Amino acid sequence: MNQNFEPKIIAFLCNWCSYAALDLAGTSRMKYPPNFLVVRVMCSGRVDPQFVLEAFRRGADGVLVAGCHPGDCHYIEGNIKTLRRMTLLKRMLEEFGIEKERFRLEWISAAEADKFVKVANEMFEQIKALGPLKLKEVNTHE
Amino acid sequence: MGEEPRIGVYVCHCGLNIAGTVNVKEVVEYAKSLPNVVEARDYVFMCSAPGQDIIKEGIKKHNLNRVVVAACSPTMHEHTFRSALAEAGLNPYLLEIANIREQCSWVHSDKEAATAKAKILVRMAVAKVSLLEPLEDIKFKVNKNIMIIGGGVAGLSAARDLAAKGFNVYLIEKKPVIGGNAARLGRLAHTELELKGIDVVKELSKHVVNNPNIHVYVNTELVSVDGSVGDFKIRLIKNPRYVNEKCNLCGECAKVCPVEVPNEYEFGLTKRKAIYLPYKEAYPPLYVIDPESCTRCLECVKVCPTNAINLNQKPEEIELRAGAIMVAAGHEPYEPPIGEFGYGLSNRVITLFQLERMLDVEGPTNGELKINGTQPKNIVFIMCVGSLNTTPNAYPYCSRMCCASTIKNALIIKDKYPEANIYILHKDIRTYGRIDEQLYIKAGEKLIRFARYGEAPNVIVSPNGSINVRFFEETVQEEISIPADLVVLSVGMKPPKDIDKVRTIIKVGCGPEGFLREAHLKLRPVEAATDGVYLAGTVTGPKNITESIESGSAAASKALSLLTKEEVKVEPIVAVVNEEICSGCAICIGMCPYGAIRLKVQENVRVAEVDPALCKSCGTCVAACPSGAMQQYSFKDKQLKNQVAAAFIG
Ligand code: FES
């Protein structure tokens, strides 16, 4: 395993809960690795599974989709739709040989900065252990 | 669009908040190298007036058509910078914020790594902004009416305040009478004048009944709500009362009615008939028939001297329009299941509310505390029944009003029956705030005994009717057993029964316990996250009467700031259909929780159409669209994918 390997993670966060939680982690000066790049959407329900594939295709070593807890979605139940879509996507990713540790769906409320940091750190550790994502065939397609 | 993007990038130091960790100059130099970036500058506080001037000058001087601000979270200053763009004559939606404070400088300590990340975040923002399109705010005319759901003290105080400002209020109450839970409370604490719950209700109702601005609908339930902030289209159903305004309250009907059921207004302590007057001071002052228990024997119809009874009355549908909605649907007292703390096993085990009724001179015992004809000597109160996870059925939260209310009732008993021995078994005494603590001190002076339990006390009702309360006292660490003549359960509050129905119609979130959720617990405590919806009283969680009235007034003043506007503006980041590729599959329709999408037929083909007035901008339909025809402004597929790609390229 390459000790210097720093995984790059793309996080799709809903505006109302998870994005706010990550802001709170900032306000609380918590620490997590820098290679964690956020794409803000209004609701986790906006996250098209294609975006996740796109992130992997472009070179992400891990992808996180996070939204409000079930029942707390700002748009009533966008996150429930996300859950359905991402459950299917997870299976597909495994078929593609993308290890399950590389993709996570989490419910993180605006107050759960600590949970967010825990999830981020866990992902980094696990993906670091896995090494960079290799998607040769797909990548050469470009 | 068409025009080549000309982007300005403005990087904020935020004093040392950003500049202490991120090498701002390096980020600026890097930004200049990005495609289509015409100007990049930094400033110590970009949100300050001189900072905004830098952006405005840049827009004019370089003829910019896109702006990226790398600064704090968009929740802080997106609004500020949008206004700056507008003032410089640029469409405010051609802005993207790179969050390099909360999500970069504050969470990373390594300067080099933080600077590298800030560059990527700027690159991602540039990638997204270059594909953004100018948008126009969606504007609605504001309907000046408001509907308030719930005629308890919170709803009444809100109605009073709104009507006083000249706005039309539709006050909807599910029960046949307004007043809510407070109407059934006895003497209230801290009121020298022996003010009772019903007196507070009467005082508030005075402003409400016969007020030309307030339209009271009792026996009425919500059916549906369409539309959105500024213009809600509401459908209601008014259930029949079977008794009309000709009722002169003579009471002959109830005398002949053969049906008897427990009287809910006396918490089951007495019985009432199927035709009844909820209570003496009830508003509207009319008898009502409870259709669930009425056997349609028609005896009442025969004796009514004014012909006020009509058993053939039908439910009536009502349609209303309102610019705002307030939910003040209240709570329900926790009802212990049979056997919990001996409840239901003996008439010597009662709830706090039953006690309130008994101590009320107009209550079923005329204010006499007597069980089976004798006055109980040993009285044990058990607090936190239904609250603080005391039993497996209990809720996890503190019900807030029961500590003060319990002690208040104990003091009333002690005043009236000085020889009574009163024990209050508690987990914790929470007589919070400016005046409630006085009750606790006074109770100590009057030798009311307090004991603390950890595990729920055991109420043992023996076959001969005697009762023993056993518990482990936490302070003295001893098992204690008290023979009791009366056990009073200080029950807490729980969310009202039908609240789930109401909240799904209005689309307001709730917490795990079922109370409705505020838009922000601290900053927006009387607003729902849904625009134009306000929350008052115990529907968001336990409150006492004062707090409920306060929140009713607070919600009213929040609603006023909407109702006094002529127009509301909504962020135009709504869904939009590309009709050329839409196949009319209708998958999006099932996704939309707001009913904002419909199919229309155009030149013989079916295509989806979004009503921007109903769309709330979640984007769920977009993610579901199989052809990519459905998009969301400012969050289009190509915009987001470009942002993702920019995380890696370079
Ligand atoms: S708004 Fe957070 S998941 Fe829908």
Short mmCIF file of C-alpha atoms and ligand atoms in Angstrom, two decimals, chain A residues 14-18 42-45 66-68 72-75 78-79 82 107, ligand 1:
data_model
loop_
_atom_site.label_atom_id
_atom_site.label_comp_id
_atom_site.label_asym_id
_atom_site.label_seq_id
_atom_site.Cartn_x
_atom_site.Cartn_y
_atom_site.Cartn_z
CA CYS A 14 -28.12 18.53 0.88
CA ASN A 15 -28.34 22.20 1.69
CA TRP A 16 -30.50 21.89 4.80
CA CYS A 17 -28.91 19.24 6.97
CA SER A 18 -25.62 17.80 5.83
CA MET A 42 -30.77 21.53 -2.32
CA CYS A 43 -31.85 18.00 -1.35
CA SER A 44 -30.16 14.62 -1.42
CA GLY A 45 -33.03 13.73 -3.75
CA ALA A 66 -25.53 12.76 2.70
CA GLY A 67 -28.95 14.11 3.53
CA CYS A 68 -31.31 14.77 6.37
CA ASP A 72 -36.50 15.45 8.48
CA CYS A 73 -36.02 16.10 4.76
CA HIS A 74 -36.79 19.72 4.02
CA TYR A 75 -38.83 18.48 1.09
CA GLY A 78 -36.56 13.42 -0.99
CA ASN A 79 -34.13 11.42 1.11
CA THR A 82 -32.39 8.90 -2.47
CA TRP A 107 -28.11 10.76 7.21
S1 FES C 1 -33.35 18.36 2.21
FE1 FES C 1 -31.86 17.17 3.19
S2 FES C 1 -32.28 15.27 2.29
FE2 FES C 1 -33.85 16.44 1.46
#
